[in-house]
Short mmCIF file of C-alpha atoms and ligand atoms in Angstrom, two decimals:
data_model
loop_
_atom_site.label_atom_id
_atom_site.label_comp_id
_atom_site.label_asym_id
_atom_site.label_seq_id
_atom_site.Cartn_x
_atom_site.Cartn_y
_atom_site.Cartn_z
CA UNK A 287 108.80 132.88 -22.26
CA UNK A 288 112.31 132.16 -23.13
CA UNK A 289 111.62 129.28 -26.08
CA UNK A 290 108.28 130.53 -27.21
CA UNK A 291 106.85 133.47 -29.55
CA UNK A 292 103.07 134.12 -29.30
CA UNK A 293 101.37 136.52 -31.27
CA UNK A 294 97.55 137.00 -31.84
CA UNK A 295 95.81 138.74 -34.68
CA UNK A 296 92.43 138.96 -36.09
CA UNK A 297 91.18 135.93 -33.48
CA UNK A 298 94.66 133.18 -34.89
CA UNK A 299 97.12 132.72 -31.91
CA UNK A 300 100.50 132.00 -33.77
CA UNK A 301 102.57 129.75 -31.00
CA UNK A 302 106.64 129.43 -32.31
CA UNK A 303 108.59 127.26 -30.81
CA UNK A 304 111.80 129.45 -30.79
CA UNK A 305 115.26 127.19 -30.35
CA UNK A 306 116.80 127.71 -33.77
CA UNK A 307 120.31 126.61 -32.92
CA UNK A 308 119.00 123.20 -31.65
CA UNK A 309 116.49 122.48 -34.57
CA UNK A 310 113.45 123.70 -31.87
CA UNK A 311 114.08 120.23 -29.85
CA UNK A 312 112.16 120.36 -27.27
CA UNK A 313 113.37 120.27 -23.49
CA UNK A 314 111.91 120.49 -20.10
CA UNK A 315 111.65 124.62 -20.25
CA UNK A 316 110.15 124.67 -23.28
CA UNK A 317 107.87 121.76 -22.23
CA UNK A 318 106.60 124.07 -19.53
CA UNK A 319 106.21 126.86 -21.38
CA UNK A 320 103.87 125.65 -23.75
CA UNK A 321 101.47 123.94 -21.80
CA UNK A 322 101.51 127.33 -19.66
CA UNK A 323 101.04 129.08 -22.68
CA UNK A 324 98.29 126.88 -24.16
CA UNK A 325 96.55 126.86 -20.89
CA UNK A 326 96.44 130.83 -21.43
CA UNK A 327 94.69 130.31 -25.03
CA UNK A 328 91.85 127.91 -24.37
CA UNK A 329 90.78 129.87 -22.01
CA UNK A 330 90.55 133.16 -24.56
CA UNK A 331 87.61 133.97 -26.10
CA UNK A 332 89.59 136.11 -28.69
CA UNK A 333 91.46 133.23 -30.24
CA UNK A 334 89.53 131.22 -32.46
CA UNK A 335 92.21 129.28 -34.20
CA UNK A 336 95.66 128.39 -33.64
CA UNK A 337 98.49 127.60 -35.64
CA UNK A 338 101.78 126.52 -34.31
CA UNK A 339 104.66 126.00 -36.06
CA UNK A 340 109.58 126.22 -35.51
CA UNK A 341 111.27 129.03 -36.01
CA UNK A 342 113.77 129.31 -38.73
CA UNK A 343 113.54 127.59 -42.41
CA UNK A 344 115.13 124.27 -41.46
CA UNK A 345 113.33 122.46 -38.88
CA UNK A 346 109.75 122.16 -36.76
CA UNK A 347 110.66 120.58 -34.01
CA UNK A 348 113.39 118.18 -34.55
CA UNK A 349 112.35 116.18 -31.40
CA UNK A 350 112.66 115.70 -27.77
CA UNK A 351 116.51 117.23 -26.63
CA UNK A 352 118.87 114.69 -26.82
CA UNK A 353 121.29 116.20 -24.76
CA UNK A 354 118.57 116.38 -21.67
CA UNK A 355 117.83 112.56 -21.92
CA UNK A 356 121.34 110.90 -22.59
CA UNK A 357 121.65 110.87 -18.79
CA UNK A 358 118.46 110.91 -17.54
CA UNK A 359 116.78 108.41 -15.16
CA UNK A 360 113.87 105.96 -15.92
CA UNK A 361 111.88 108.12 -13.54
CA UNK A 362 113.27 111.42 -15.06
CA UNK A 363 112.56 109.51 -18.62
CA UNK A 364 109.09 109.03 -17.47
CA UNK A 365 108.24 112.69 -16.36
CA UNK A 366 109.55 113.69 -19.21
CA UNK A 367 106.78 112.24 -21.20
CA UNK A 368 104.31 113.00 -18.62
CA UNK A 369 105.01 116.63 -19.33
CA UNK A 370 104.91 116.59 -23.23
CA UNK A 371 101.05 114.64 -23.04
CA UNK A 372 100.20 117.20 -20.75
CA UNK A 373 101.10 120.21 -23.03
CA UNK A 374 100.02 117.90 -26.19
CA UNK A 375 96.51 117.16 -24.64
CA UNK A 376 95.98 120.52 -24.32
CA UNK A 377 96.63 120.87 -28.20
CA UNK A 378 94.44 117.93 -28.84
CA UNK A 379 91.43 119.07 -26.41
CA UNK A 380 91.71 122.78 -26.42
CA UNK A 381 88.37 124.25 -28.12
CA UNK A 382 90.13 125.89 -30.95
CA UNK A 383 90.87 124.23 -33.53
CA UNK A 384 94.71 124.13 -34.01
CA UNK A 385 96.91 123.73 -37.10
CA UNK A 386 100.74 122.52 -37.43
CA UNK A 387 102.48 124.40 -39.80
CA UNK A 388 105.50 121.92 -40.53
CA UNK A 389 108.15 123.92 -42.01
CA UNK A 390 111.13 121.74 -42.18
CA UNK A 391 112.16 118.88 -40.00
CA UNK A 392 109.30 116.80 -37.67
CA UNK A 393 111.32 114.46 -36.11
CA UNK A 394 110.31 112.07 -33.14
CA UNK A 395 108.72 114.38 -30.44
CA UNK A 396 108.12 117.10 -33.70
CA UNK A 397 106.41 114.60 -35.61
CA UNK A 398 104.29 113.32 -32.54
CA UNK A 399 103.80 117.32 -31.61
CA UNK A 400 102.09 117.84 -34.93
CA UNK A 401 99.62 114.82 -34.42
CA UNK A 402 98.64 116.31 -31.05
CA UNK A 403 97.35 118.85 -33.94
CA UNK A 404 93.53 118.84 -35.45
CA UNK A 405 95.62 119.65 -39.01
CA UNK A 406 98.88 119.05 -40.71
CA UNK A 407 99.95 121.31 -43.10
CA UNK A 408 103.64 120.69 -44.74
CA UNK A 409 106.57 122.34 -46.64
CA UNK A 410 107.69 121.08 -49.32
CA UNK A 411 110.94 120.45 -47.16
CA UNK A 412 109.65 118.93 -44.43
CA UNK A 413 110.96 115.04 -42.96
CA UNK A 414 109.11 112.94 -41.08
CA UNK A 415 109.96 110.10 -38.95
CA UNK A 416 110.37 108.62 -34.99
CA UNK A 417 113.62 107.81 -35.25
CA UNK A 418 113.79 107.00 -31.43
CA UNK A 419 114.60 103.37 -31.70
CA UNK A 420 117.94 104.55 -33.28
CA UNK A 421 118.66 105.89 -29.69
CA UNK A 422 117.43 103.04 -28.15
CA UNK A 423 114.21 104.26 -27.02
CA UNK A 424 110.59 104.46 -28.25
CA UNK A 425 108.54 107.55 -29.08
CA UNK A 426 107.31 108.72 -26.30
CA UNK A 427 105.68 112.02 -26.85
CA UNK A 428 102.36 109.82 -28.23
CA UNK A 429 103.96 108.23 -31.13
CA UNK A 430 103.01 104.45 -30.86
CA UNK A 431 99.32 105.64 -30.10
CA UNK A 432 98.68 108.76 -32.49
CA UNK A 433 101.03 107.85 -35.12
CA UNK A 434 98.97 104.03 -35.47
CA UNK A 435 95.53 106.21 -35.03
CA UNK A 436 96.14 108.51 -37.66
CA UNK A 437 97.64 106.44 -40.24
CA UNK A 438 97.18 102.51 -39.28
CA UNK A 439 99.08 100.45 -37.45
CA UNK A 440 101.24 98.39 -40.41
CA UNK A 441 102.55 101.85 -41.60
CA UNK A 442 102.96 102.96 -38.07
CA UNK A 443 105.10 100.43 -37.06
CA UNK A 444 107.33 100.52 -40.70
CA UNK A 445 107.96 104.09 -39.44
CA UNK A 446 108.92 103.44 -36.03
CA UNK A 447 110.72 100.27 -35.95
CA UNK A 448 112.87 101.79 -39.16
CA UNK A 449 113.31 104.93 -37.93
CA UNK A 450 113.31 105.44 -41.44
CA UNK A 451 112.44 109.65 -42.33
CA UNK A 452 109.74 110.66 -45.06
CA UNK A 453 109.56 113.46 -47.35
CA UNK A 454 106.02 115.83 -47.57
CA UNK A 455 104.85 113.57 -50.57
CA UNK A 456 105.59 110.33 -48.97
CA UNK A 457 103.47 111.94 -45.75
CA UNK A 458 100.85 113.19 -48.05
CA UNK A 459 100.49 110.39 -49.70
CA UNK A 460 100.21 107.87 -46.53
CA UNK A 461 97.63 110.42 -44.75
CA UNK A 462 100.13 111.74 -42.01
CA UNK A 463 99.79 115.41 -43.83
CA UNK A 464 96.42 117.35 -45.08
CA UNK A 465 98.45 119.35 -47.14
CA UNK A 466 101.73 120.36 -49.20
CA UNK A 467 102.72 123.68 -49.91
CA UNK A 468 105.76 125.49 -51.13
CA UNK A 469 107.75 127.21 -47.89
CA UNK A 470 107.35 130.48 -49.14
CA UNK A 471 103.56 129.74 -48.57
CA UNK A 472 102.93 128.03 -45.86
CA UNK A 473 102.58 130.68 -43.22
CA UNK A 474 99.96 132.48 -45.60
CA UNK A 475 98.52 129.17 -46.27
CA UNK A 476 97.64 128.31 -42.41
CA UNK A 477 96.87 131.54 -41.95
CA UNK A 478 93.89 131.23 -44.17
CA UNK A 479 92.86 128.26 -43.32
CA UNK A 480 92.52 129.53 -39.80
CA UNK A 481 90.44 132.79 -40.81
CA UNK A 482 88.41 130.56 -42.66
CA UNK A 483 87.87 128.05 -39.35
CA UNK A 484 87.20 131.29 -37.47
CA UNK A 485 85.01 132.93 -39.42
CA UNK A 486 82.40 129.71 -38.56
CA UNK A 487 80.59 129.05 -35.82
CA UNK A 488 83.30 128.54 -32.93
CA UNK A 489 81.62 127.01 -30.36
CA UNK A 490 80.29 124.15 -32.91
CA UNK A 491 83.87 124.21 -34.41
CA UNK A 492 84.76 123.01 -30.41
CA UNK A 493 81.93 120.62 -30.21
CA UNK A 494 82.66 118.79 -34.22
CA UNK A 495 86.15 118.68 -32.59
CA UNK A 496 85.27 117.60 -29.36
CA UNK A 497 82.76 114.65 -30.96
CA UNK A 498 85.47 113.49 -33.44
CA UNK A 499 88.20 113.17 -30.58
CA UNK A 500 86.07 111.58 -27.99
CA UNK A 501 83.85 109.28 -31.00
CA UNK A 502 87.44 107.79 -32.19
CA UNK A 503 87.83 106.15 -28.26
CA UNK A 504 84.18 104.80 -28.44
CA UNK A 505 82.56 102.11 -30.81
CA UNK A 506 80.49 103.69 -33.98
CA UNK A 507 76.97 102.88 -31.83
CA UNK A 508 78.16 105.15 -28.68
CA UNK A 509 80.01 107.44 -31.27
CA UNK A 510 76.91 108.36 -33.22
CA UNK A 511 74.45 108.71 -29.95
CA UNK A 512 77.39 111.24 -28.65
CA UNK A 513 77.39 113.19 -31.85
CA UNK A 514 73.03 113.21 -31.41
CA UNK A 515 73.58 114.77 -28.37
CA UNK A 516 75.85 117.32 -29.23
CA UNK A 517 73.85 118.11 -32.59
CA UNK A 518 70.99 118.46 -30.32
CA UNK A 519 73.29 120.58 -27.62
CA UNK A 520 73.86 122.99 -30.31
CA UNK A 521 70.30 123.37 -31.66
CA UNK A 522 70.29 125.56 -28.20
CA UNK A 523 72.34 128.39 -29.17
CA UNK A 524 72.79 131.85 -30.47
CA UNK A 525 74.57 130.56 -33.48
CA UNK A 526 72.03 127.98 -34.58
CA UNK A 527 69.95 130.35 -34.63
CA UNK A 528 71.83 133.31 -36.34
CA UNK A 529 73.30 130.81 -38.79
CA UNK A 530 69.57 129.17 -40.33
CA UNK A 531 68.11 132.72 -40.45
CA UNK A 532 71.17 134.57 -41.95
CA UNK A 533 70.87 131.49 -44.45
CA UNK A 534 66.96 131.57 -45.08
CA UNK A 535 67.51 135.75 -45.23
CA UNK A 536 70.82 135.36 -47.60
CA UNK A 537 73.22 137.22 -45.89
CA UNK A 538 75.93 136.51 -43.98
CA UNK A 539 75.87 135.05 -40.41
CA UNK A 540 77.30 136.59 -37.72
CA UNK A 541 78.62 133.99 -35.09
CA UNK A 542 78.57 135.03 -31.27
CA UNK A 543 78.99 131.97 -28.98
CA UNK A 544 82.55 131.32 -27.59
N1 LIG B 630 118.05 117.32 -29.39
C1 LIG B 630 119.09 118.13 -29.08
N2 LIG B 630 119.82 118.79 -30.00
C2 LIG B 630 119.47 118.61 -31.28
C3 LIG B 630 118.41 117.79 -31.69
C4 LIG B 630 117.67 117.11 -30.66
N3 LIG B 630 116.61 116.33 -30.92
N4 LIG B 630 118.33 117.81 -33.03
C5 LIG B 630 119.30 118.63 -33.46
N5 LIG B 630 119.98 119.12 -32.42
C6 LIG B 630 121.13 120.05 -32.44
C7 LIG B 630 122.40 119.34 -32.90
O1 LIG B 630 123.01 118.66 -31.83
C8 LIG B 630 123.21 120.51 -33.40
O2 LIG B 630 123.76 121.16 -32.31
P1 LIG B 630 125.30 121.72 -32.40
O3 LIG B 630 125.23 122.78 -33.48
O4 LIG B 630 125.54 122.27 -31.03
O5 LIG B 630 126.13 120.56 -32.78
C9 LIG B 630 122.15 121.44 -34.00
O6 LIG B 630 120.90 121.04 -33.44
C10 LIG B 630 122.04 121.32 -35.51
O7 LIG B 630 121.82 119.94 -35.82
P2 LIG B 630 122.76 119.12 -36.85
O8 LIG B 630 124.12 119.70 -36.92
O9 LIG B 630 122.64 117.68 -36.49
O10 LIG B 630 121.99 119.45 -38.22
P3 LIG B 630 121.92 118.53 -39.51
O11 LIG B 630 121.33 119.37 -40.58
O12 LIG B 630 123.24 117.89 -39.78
O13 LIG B 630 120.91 117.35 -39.14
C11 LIG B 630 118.89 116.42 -38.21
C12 LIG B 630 119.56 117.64 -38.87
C13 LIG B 630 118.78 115.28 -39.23
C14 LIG B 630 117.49 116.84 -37.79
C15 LIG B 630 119.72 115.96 -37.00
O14 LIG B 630 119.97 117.09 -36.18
C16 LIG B 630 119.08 114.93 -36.15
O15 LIG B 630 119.05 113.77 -36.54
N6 LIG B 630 118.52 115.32 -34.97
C17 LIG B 630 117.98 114.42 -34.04
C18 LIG B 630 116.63 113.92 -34.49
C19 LIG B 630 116.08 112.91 -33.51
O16 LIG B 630 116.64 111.85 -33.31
N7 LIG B 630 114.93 113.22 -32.88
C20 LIG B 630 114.28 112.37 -31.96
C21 LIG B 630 114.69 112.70 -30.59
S1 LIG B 630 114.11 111.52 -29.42
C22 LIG B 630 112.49 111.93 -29.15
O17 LIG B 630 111.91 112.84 -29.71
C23 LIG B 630 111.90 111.02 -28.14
C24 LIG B 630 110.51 111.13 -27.79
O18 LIG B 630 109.56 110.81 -28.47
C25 LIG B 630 110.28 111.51 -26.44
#
């Protein structure tokens, strides 16, 4: 992979996007790469977590490349974004669960990258914002839908039709972020977070995720008679089972499905 790093340890697949010198924007190639490379992790029975995050101290992703769109087609405009929801759904439906580790800038496509996340976790100098209308276009890596899901649609739109950037605080604070942490930290931070995710049942890890994401698109009724199902779905496994006895017995479980 020529934009990517991957490296797995101790069941946490770290994914960095790997284009210093343009901020980690993120173009066609690296586009590719990652849904190729996520494709490779759900299917891995040795990752339990993910955690993706830019290379360098300055930027996550500081958004689609610029200097691939300025003279693209409205065809070429629309493959584009065809590409990025098909490496972003992957993030989003992919049965680990996956964290962004926003070390500096998240900016249009970086910001809507980090949605397509189960968890945000921030630097303390990290910006926010879909500054697309300020090139004339609109967000469209997922940013009118996952930015409005995530943190309502009045905020949503302030952000995108002023193209205005936030700080980590001002993301915190509106719900866009789980979490601030010193830079220095945040790898370590993540990292935790994801041993802790992994050291729990993984396969009901997938189906919690897998209930939330596909409960949000139905009504509460059909939500909550999904979720019975899928309780009941995992009453049948190895886990259940190892979990309540290791419980009743007072020791620790050891967790087998994935
Ligand atoms: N695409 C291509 N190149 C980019 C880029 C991007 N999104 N963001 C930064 N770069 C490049 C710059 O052109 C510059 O390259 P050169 O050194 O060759 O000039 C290099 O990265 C460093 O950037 P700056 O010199 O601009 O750094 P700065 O510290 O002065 O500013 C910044 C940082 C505020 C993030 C600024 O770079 C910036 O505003 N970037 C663009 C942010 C943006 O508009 N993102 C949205 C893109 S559109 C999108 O994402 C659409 C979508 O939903 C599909």
């Amino acid at each position: 992979m020529n934009n990517l790093l991957l490296e797995v340890a101790d069941e946490i697949a770290v994914v960095t996007i790997n284009r210093p010198k343009v901020l980690n924007a993120l173009n066609t190639e690296t586009l590719t790469e990652l849904g190729e490379c996520l494709a490779g992790i759900e299917r891995r029975k040795d990752v339990k977590a993910l955690i993706l995050t830019g290379a360098g101290e300055k930027s996550f992703v500081a958004g689609a490349d610029i200097s691939e769109m300025v003279n693209a087609t409205p065809a070429e405009g629309r493959t584009f974004s065809l590409l990025a929801y098909e490496a972003f759904g992957r993030l989003e439906n992919m049965p680990q669960a996956t964290i962004a580790a926003v070390n500096g800038f998240a900016l249009g496509g970086g910001c809507e990258i980090s949605m397509a996340c189960d968890i945000r976790v921030a630097s303390e100098n990290a910006k926010f914002g879909q500054p697309e209308v300020g090139l004339g276009i609109i967000p469209g890596f997922g940013g009118t839908q996952r930015l409005s899901r995530l943190i309502g649609k009045g905020r949503a739109k302030e952000l995108i039709f002023s193209a205005d950037n936030i700080d980590a605080q001002e993301a915190y604070r509106i719900g866009l972020v789980n979490k601030v942490v010193p830079q220095a930290e945040l790898l370590g931070y993540c990292r935790k977070l994801a041993v802790k995710i992994a050291s729990k049942g993984s396969y009901a890890v997938s189906i919690a995720k897998y209930a939330i994401n596909a409960g949000l698109d139905m009504d509460v009724a059909n939500g909550l008679k999904l979720e019975a199902q899928l309780l009941g779905l995992t009453f049948s496994t190895a886990d259940k089972k190892e979990g309540m006895t290791a419980f009743l017995e007072k020791r620790p479980a050891k967790f087998t499905d994935f």
